[in-house]
Coordinates of C-alpha atoms in Angstrom, one line a residue:
X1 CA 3.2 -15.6 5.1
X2 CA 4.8 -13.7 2.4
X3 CA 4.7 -10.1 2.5
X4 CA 4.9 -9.8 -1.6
X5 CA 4.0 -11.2 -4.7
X6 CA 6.4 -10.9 -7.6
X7 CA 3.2 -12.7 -9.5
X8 CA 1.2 -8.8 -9.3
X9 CA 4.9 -7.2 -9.3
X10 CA 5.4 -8.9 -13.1
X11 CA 1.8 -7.9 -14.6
X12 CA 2.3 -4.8 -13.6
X13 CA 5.1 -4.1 -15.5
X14 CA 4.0 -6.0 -18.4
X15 CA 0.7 -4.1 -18.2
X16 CA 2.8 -0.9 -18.1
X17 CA 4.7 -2.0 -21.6
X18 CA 1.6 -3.5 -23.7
X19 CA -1.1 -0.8 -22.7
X20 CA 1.2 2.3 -21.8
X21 CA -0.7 5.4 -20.4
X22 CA -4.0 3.6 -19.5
X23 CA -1.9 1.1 -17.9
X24 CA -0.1 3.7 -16.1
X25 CA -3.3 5.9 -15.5
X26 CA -5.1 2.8 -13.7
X27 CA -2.7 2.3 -11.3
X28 CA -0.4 5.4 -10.3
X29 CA -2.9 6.4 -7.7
X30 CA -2.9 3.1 -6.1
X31 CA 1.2 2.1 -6.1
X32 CA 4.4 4.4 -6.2
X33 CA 7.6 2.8 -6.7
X34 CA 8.6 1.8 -3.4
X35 CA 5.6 -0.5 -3.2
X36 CA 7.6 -3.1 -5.2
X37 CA 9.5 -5.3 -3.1
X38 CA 11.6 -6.6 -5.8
X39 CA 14.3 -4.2 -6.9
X40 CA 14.1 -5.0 -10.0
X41 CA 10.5 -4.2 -10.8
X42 CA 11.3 -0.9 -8.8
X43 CA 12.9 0.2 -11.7
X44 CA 11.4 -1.2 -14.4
X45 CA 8.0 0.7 -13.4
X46 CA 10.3 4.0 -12.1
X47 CA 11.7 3.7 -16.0
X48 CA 8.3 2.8 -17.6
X49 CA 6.4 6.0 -16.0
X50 CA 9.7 7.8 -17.2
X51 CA 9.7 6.8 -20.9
X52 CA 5.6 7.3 -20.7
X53 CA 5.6 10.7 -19.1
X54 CA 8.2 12.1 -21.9
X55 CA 6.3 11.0 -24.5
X56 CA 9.1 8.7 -25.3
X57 CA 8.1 5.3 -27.3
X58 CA 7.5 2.3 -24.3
X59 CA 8.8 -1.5 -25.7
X60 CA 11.0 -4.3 -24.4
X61 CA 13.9 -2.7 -26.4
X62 CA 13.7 0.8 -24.9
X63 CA 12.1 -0.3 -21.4
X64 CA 15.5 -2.7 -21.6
X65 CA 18.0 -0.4 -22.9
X66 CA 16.9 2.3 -20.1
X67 CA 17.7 -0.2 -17.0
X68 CA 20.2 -2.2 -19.1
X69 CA 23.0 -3.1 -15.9
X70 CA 21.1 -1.7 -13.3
X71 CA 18.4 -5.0 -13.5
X72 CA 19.1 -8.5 -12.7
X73 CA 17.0 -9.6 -16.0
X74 CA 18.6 -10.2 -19.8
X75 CA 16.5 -8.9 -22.3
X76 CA 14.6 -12.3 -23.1
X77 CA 13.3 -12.2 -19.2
X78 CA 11.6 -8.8 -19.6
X79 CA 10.5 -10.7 -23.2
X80 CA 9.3 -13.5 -21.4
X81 CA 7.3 -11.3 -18.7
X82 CA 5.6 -9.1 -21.3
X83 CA 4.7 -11.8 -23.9
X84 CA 3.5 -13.7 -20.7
X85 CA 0.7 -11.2 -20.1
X86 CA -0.1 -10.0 -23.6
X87 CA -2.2 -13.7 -24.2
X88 CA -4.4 -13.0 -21.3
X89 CA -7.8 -11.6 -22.4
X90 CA -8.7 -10.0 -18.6
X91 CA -6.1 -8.0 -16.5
X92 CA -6.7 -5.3 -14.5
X93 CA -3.6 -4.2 -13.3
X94 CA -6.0 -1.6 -10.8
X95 CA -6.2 -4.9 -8.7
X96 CA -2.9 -6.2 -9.1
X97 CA -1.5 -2.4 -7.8
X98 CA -3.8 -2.8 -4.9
X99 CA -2.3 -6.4 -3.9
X100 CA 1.0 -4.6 -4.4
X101 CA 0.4 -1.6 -2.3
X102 CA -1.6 -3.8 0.4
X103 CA 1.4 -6.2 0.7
X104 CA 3.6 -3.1 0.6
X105 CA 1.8 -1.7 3.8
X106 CA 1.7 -5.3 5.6
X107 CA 6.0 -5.1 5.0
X108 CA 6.0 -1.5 6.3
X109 CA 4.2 -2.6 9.3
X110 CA 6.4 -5.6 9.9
X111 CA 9.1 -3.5 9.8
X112 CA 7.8 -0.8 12.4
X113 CA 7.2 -4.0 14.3
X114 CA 10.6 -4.8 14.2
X115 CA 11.9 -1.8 15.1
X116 CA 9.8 -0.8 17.5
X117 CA 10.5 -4.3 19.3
X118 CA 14.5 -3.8 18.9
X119 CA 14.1 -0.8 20.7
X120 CA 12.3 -2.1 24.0
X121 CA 14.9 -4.9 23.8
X122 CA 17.4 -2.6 24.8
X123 CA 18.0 -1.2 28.2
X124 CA 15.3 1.2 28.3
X125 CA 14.1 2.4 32.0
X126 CA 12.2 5.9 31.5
X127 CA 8.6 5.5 32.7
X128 CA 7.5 6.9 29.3
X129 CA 9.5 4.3 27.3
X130 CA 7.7 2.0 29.5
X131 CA 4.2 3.4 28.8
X132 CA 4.6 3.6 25.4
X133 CA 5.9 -0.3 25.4
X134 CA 2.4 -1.4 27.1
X135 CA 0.5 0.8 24.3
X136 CA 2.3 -0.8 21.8
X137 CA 1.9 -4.4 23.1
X138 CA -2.2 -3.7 23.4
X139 CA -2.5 -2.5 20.1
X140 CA -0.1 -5.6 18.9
X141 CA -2.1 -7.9 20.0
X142 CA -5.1 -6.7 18.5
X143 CA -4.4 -8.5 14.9
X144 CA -6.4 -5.9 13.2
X145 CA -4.8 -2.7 14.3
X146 CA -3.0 -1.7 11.2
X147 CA -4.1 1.5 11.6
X148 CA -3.5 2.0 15.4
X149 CA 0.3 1.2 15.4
X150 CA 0.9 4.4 12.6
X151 CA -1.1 6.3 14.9
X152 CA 1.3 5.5 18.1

């Protein structure tokens, strides 16, 4: 299962240059910049919010001149992606933030997961170490428990 989708990551951006402060109004109380898994589209919406918030004009050129060398995309890529999503007639980027932000949370999980395993796997003999392991295994293998592991 993957734990993004560059699919929402693009519209989002492209959402961001075509319909500028609604865009941006729809969906910077669902996502912040470190939802985005893809580096890339980090700062492309970081630089986006920028260029909207001071007032500053929001097209390819200037989205493109503001990350130019710090992004893995030429200018005809970012084209490509905005041109892409100005022919569709219904996007609602408020949906594509939420898959963002959702898949965002799933990674963060993983990753706590991870961590939290790497930890027991090392020599680790304090009874509370140990108590805290069983917690965490219960609430593991409860597959719904999203909420239960932040709260350990």
């Amino acid at each position: 299962m993957e734990l993004f989708n560059l699919v929402a990551e693009r519209e989002v951006i492209a959402q961001l240059v075509n319909f500028k402060t609604e865009a941006l109004t729809q969906c910077i109380n669902e996502i912040d910049v470190n939802d985005f898994y893809s580096v890339d589209f980090q700062l492309l919406f970081l630089s986006s919010a920028k260029l909207i918030s001071e007032s500053k004009t929001l097209d390819i050129v200037t989205l493109f001149n503001e990350v130019n060398g710090k992004v893995n995309l030429n200018i005809g890529e970012l084209a490509g992606i905005v041109n892409e999503s100005i022919n569709r007639k219904h996007c609602h980027i408020d949906e594509y933030a939420k898959i963002i932000h959702e898949l965002a949370d799933k990674r963060r999980l993983h990753q706590s997961i991870e961590n939290i395993s790497a930890f027991f796997n090392s020599d680790v003999d304090s009874l509370s170490a140990v108590e805290l392991k069983l917690k965490i295994e219960n609430i593991i293998s409860d597959t719904n428990s999203t909420d239960n592991i932040l709260y350990v």
